[in-house]
Structure formats: structure tokens, C-alpha cells
PDB file of C-alpha atoms in Angstrom:
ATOM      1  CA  UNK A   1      33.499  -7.305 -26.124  1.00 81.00           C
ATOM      2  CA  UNK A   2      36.913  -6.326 -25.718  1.00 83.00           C
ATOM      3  CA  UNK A   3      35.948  -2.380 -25.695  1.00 91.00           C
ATOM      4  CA  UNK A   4      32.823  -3.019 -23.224  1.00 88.00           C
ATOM      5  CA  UNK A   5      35.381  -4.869 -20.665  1.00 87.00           C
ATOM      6  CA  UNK A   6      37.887  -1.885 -21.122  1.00 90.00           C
ATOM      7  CA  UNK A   7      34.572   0.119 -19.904  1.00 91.00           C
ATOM      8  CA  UNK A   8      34.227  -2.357 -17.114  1.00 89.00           C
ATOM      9  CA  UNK A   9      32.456  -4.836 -18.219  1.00 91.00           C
ATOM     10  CA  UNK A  10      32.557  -8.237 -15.912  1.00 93.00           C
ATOM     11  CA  UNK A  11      32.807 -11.583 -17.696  1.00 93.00           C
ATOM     12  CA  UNK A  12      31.955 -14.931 -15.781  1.00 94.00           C
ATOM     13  CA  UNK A  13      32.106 -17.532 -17.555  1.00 93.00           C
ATOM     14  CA  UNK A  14      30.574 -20.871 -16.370  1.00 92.00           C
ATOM     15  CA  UNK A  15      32.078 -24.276 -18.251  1.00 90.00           C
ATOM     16  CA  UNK A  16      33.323 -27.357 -17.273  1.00 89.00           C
ATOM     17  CA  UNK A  17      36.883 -27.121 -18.809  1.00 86.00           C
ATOM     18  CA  UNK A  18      38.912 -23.658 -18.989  1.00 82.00           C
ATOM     19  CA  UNK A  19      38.052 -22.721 -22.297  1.00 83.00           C
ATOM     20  CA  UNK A  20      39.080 -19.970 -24.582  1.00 84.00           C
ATOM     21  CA  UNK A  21      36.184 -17.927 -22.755  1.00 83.00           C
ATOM     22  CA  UNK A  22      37.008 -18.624 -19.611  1.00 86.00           C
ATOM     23  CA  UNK A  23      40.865 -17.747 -20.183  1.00 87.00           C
ATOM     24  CA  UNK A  24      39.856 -14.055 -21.076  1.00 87.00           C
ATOM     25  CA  UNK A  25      37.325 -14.487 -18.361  1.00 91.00           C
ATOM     26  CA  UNK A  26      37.109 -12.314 -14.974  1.00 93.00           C
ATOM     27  CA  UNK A  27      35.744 -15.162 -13.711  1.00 94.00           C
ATOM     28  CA  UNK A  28      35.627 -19.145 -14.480  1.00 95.00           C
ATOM     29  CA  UNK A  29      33.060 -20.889 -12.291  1.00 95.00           C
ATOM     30  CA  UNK A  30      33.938 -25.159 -13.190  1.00 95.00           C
ATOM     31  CA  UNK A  31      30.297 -26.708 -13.552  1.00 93.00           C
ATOM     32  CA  UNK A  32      29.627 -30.284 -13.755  1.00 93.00           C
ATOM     33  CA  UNK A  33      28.839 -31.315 -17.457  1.00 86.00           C
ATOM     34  CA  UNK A  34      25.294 -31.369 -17.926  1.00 84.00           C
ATOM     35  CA  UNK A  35      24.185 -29.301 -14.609  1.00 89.00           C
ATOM     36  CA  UNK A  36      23.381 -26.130 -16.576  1.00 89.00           C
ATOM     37  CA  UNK A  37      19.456 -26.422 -15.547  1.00 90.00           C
ATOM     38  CA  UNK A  38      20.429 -26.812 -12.136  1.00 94.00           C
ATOM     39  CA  UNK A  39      22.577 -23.813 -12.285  1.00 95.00           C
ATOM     40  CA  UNK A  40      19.683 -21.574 -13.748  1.00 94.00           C
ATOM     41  CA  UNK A  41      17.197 -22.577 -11.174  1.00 96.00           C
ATOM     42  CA  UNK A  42      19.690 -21.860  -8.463  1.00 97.00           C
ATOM     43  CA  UNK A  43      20.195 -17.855  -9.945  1.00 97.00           C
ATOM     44  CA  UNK A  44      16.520 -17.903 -10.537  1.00 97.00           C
ATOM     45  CA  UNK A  45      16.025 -18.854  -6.596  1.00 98.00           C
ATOM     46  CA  UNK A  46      18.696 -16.455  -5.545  1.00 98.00           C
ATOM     47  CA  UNK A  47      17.453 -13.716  -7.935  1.00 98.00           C
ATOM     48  CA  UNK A  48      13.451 -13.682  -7.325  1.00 98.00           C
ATOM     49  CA  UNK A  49      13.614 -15.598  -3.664  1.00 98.00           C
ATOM     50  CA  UNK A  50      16.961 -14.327  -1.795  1.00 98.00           C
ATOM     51  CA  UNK A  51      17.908 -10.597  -3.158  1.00 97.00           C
ATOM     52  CA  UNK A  52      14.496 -10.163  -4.718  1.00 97.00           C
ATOM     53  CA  UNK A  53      16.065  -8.211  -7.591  1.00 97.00           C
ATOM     54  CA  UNK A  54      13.652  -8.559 -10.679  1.00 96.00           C
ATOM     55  CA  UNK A  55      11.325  -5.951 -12.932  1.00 95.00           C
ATOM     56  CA  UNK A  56       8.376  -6.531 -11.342  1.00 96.00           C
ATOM     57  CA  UNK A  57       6.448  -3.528 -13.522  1.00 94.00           C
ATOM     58  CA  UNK A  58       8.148  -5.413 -16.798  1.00 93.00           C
ATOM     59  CA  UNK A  59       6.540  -8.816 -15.675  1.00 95.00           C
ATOM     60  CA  UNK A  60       3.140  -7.509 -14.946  1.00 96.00           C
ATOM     61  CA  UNK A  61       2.693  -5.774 -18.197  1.00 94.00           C
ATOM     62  CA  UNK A  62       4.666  -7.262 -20.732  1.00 94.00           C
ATOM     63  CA  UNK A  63       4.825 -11.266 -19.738  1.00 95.00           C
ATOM     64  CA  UNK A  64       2.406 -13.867 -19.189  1.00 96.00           C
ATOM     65  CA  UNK A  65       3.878 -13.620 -14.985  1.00 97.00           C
ATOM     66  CA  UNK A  66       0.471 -11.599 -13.722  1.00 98.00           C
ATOM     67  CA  UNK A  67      -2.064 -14.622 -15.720  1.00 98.00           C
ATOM     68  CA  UNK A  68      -3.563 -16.726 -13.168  1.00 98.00           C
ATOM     69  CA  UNK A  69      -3.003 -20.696 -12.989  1.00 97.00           C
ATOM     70  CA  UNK A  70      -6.054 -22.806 -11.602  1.00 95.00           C
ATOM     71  CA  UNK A  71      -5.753 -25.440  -9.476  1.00 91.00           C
ATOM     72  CA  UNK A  72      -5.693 -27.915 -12.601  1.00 91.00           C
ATOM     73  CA  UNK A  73      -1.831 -26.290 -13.504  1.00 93.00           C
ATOM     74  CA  UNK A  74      -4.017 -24.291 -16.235  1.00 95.00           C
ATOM     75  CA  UNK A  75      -4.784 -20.842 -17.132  1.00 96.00           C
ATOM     76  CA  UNK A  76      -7.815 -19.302 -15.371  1.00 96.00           C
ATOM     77  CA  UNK A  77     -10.263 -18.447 -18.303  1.00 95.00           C
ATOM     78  CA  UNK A  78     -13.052 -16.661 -18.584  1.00 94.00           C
ATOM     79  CA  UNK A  79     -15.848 -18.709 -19.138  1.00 91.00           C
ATOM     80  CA  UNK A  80     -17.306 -16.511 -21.962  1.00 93.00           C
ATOM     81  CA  UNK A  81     -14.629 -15.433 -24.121  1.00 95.00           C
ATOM     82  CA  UNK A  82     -12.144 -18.235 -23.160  1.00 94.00           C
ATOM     83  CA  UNK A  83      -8.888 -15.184 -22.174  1.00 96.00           C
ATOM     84  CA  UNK A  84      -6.980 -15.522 -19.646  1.00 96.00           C
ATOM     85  CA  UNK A  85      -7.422 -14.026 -16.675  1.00 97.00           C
ATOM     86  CA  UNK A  86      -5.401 -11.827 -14.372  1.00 97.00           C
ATOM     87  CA  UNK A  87      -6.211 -10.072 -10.642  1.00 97.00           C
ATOM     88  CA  UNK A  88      -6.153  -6.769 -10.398  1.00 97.00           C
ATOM     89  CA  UNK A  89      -4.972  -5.211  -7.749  1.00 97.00           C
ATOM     90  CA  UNK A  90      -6.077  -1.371  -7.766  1.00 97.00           C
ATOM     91  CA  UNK A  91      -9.674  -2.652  -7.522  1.00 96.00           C
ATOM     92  CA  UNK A  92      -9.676  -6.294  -6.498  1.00 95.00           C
ATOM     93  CA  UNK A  93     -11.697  -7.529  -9.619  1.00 96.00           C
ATOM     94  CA  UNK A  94     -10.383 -10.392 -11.630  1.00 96.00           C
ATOM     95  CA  UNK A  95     -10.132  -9.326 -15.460  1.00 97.00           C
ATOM     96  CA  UNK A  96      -8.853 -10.468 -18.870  1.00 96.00           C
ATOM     97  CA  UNK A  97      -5.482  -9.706 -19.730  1.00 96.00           C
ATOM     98  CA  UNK A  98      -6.447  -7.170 -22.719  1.00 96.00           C
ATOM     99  CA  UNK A  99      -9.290  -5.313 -20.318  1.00 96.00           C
ATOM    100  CA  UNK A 100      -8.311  -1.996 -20.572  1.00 96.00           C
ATOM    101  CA  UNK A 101      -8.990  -0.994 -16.846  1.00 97.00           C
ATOM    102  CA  UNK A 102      -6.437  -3.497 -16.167  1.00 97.00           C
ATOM    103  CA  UNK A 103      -3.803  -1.144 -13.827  1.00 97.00           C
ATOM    104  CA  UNK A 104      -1.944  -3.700 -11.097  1.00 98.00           C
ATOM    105  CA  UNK A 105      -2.184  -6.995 -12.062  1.00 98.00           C
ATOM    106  CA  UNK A 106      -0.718  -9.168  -9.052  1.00 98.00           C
ATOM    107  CA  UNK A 107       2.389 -11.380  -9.439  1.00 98.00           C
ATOM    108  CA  UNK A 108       1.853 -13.122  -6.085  1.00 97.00           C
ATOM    109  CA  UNK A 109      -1.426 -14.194  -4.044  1.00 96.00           C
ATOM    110  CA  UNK A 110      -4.097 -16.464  -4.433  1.00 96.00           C
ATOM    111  CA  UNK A 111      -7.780 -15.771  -5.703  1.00 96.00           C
ATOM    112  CA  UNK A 112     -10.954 -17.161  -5.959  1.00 92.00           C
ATOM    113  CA  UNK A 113     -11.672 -17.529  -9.853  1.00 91.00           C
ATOM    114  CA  UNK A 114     -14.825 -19.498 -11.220  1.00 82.00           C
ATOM    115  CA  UNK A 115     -15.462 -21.715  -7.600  1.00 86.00           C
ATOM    116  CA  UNK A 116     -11.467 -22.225  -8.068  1.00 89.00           C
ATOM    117  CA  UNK A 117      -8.477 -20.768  -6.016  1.00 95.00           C
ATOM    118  CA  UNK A 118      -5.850 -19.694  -8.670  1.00 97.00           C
ATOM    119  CA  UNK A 119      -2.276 -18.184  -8.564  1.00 98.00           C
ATOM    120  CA  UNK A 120       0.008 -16.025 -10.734  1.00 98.00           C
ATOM    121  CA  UNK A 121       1.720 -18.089 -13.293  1.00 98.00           C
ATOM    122  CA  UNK A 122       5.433 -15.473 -11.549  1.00 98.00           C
ATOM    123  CA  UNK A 123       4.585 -17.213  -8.098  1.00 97.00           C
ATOM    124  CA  UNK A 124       4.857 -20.704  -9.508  1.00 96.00           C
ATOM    125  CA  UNK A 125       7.945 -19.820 -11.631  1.00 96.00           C
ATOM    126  CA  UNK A 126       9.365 -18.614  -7.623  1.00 97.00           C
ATOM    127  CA  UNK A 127       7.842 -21.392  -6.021  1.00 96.00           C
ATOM    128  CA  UNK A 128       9.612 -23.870  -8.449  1.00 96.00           C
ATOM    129  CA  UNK A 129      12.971 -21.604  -8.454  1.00 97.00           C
ATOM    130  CA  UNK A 130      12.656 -21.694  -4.450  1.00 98.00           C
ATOM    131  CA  UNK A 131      13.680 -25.841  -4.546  1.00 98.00           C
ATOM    132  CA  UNK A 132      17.085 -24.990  -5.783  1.00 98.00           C
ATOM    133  CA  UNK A 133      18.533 -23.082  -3.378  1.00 98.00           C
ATOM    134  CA  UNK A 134      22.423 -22.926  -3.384  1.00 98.00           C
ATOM    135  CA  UNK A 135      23.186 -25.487  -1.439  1.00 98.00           C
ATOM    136  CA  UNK A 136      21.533 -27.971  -3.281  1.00 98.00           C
ATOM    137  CA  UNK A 137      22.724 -26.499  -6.524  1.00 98.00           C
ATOM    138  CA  UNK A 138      25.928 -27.071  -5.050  1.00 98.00           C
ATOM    139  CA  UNK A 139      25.723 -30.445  -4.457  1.00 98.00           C
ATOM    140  CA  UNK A 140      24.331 -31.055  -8.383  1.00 97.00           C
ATOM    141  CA  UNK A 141      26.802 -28.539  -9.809  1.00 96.00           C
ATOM    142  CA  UNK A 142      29.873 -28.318  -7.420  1.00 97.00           C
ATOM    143  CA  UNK A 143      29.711 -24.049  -7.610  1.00 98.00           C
ATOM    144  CA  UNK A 144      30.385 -23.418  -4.475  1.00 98.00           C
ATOM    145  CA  UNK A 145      26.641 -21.888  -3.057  1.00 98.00           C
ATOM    146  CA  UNK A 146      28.464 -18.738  -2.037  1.00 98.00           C
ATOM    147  CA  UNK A 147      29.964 -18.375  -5.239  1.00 98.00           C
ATOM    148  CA  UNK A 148      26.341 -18.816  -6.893  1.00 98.00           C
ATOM    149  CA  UNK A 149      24.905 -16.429  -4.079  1.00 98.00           C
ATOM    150  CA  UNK A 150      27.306 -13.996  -5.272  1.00 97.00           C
ATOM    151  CA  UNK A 151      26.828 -14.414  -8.922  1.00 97.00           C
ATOM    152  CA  UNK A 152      23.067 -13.757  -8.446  1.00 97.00           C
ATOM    153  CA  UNK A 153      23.682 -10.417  -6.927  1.00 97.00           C
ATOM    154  CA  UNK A 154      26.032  -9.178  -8.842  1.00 96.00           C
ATOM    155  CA  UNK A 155      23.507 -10.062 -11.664  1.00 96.00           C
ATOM    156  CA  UNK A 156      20.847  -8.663 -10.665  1.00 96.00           C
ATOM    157  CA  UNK A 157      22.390  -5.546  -9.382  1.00 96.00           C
ATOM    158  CA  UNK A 158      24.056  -4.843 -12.533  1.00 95.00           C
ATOM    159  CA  UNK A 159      20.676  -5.566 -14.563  1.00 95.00           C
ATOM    160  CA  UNK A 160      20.087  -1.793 -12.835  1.00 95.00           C
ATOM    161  CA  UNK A 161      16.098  -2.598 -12.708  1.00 95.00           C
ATOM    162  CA  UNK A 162      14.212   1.106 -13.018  1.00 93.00           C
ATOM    163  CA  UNK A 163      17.067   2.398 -15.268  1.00 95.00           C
ATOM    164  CA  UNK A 164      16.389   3.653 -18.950  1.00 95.00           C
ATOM    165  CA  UNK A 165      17.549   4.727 -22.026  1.00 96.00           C
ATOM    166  CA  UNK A 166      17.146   7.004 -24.911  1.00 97.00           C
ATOM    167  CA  UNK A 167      17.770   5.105 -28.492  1.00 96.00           C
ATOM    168  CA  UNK A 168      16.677   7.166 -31.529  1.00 97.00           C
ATOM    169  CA  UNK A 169      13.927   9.072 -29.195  1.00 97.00           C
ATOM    170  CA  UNK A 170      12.706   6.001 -27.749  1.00 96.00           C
ATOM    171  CA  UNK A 171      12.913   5.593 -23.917  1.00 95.00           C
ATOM    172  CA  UNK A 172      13.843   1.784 -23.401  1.00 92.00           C
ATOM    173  CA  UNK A 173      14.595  -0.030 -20.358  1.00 91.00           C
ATOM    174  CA  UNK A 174      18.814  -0.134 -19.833  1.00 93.00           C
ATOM    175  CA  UNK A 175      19.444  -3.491 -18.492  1.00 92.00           C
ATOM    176  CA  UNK A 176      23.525  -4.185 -19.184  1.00 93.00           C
ATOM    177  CA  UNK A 177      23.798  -7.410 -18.345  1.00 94.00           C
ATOM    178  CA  UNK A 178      23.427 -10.311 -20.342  1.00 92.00           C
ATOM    179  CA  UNK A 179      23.248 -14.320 -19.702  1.00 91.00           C
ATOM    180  CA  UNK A 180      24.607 -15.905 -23.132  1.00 87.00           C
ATOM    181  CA  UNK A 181      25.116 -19.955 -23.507  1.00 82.00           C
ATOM    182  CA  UNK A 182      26.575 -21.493 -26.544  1.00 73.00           C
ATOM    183  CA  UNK A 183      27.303 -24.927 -27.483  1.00 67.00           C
ATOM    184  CA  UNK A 184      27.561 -26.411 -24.208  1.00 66.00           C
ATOM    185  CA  UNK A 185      24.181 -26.291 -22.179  1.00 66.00           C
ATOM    186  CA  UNK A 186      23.264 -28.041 -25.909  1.00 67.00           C
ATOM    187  CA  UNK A 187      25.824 -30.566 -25.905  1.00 68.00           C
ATOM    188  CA  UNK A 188      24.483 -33.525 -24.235  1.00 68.00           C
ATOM    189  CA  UNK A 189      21.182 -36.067 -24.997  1.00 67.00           C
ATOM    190  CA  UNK A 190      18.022 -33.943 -24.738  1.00 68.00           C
ATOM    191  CA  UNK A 191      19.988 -30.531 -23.284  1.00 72.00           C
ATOM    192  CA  UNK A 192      18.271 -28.143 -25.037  1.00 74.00           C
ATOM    193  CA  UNK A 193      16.247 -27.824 -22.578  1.00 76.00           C
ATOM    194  CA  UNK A 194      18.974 -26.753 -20.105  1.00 77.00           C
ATOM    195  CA  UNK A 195      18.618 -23.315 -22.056  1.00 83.00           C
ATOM    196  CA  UNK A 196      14.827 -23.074 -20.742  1.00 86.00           C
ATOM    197  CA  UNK A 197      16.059 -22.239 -17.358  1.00 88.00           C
ATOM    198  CA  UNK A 198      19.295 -20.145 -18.492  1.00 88.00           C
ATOM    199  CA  UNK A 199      16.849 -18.317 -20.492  1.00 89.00           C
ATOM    200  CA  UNK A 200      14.213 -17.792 -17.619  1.00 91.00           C
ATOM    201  CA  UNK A 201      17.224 -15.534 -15.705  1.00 91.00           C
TER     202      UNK A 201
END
């Protein structure tokens, strides 16, 4: 860690009490104990809703983003095999996710599937991100929402979405950044699931 920040590397480091992290830290954002979700949602909202930095090709092809959700908050299914189902957008036909004339499967829109209109599961996960938007988070966190605004960007725009790598002859996608959480998003009466949304950015 020490050699990467020599290289440049940015630490932020987001904790209720100035820590031995956030003393080496570029940057110590104070959170509220037990605000963590809060704080993902909020870099989730400013990430896929406000700067619109994310790997779009990454979610359609390698995540569960492109499958459609029914009206019924389930996965559209086809009704003879029972897969999910995704649209796809080089030939407007709706198709299971293994079909292999599968090409563009959309991440936003809404489509008619089995009498039932149905939406990618990545425009819920935005749609859900999009009620936390930094002033709110703000008032649930006390970041400061230009602070947060800021923090997203610099995120995302270091994530360096389209760049790759070469490791051992395999081309890779080079994303150096890197949102880590130890013991306290854990710390308090069911927070585990604080790490849900810290792992969603």
C-alpha cells in the first residue's frame, strides 16, 4: 500500500473516529456510526444516476443487470424451460440468458414479456440508488453531499472503464480502484448488511 501511494495512489478513508487508516489517509470523510448503507447508495446514485460512470458491456454480459424483473419483483421466465429472460437489443426479441444469438441485452427499458411489462434487474438497482441522492445522504450520514459528489467521480473516473490489461497473456479489464470495508460497516446489530450496498459500488 505504501509503494502504490508512492505511485499515486489516493486513499479515502471513511470512519467515524480518526483511525490508524484515516491518519495515513489522503482523505478522512467522519460518517455517522452505522450510516455505511446510506453512504453506498448515495455513490451508487452519484455513480450510475449523476456522472453515469459504470461498465455497461461488463454488466450486460457478465452480471445478472441485463435479466428482466416482472411486474411481481421476479425474474421473467420462460414458460418452457423456466431461464431467465433478457431483451435483446440488436433484434428486439426477448431471449434466455444462455441463447447464443444473445448480442445487446438491454440494461434499461421496459418490455412486454408473457402478457407482463418487465424491466432490467440494472434499472431497478438505479431506480433504488436514485432515492439517495447526496443531499439526503447527507442528512443520514453528515458527508457533506459535495464531498460525496466528489468522491463518486473521482471513483469512477479512476475505475478507468474501457481500460485493459495483459496478465500472463490474458487481456483483463484494469480497473485500479478498489472499495474495501473492514470491521466497521460489521460492527453494529444486523450490519452486515451495510456491506451489500458497499459491495454493489
Amino acid at each position: 500500500c505504501a509503494k502504490a501511494r508512492e505511485r499515486g495512489m489516493k486513499l479515502v478513508v471513511v470512519d467515524p473516529i480518526g483511525n490508524n487508516a484515516a491518519a495515513k489517509a489522503d482523505e478522512w470523510l467522519p460518517i455517522r456510526p452505522g450510516t455505511d448503507t446510506a453512504f453506498g447508495l448515495g455513490m451508487l446514485n452519484v455513480l450510475l444516476n449523476e456522472v453515469k460512470i459504470y461498465d455497461a458491456e461488463f454488466l450486460k454480459h457478465h452480471t445478472n443487470g441485463a435479466y428482466l424483473v416482472g411486474s411481481n419483483g421476479k425474474y421473467a421466465r420462460d414458460s418452457a424451460t423456466g431461464k431467465t429472460l433478457l431483451y435483446d437489443l440488436s433484434d428486439g426479441k426477448t431471449k434466455t440468458y444462455d441463447d447464443p444469438t444473445l448480442a445487446d441485452p438491454a440494461l434499461e427499458g421496459e418490455y412486454e414479456v408473457e402478457g407482463q411489462k418487465a424491466r432490467p434487474a440494472f434499472e431497478m438497482l438505479k431506480a433504488r440508488a436514485a432515492e439517495y441522492p447526496a443531499e439526503r445522504v447527507e442528512e443520514i450520514t453528515t458527508i457533506p453531499a459535495e464531498a460525496l459528489r466528489r468522491i463518486g467521480r473521482e471513483f469512477g473516473e479512476a475505475a478507468q472503464i474501457g481500460a485493459t490489461i495483459n496478465i500472463d497473456g490474458v487481456e483483463v479489464a484494469y480497473r485500479p480502484v478498489c472499495l474495501n470495508w473492514c470491521r466497521g460497516p460489521q460492527g453494529h446489530k444486523h450490519a452486515w448488511h451495510h456491506t451489500w450496498a458497499l459491495q454493489l459500488v
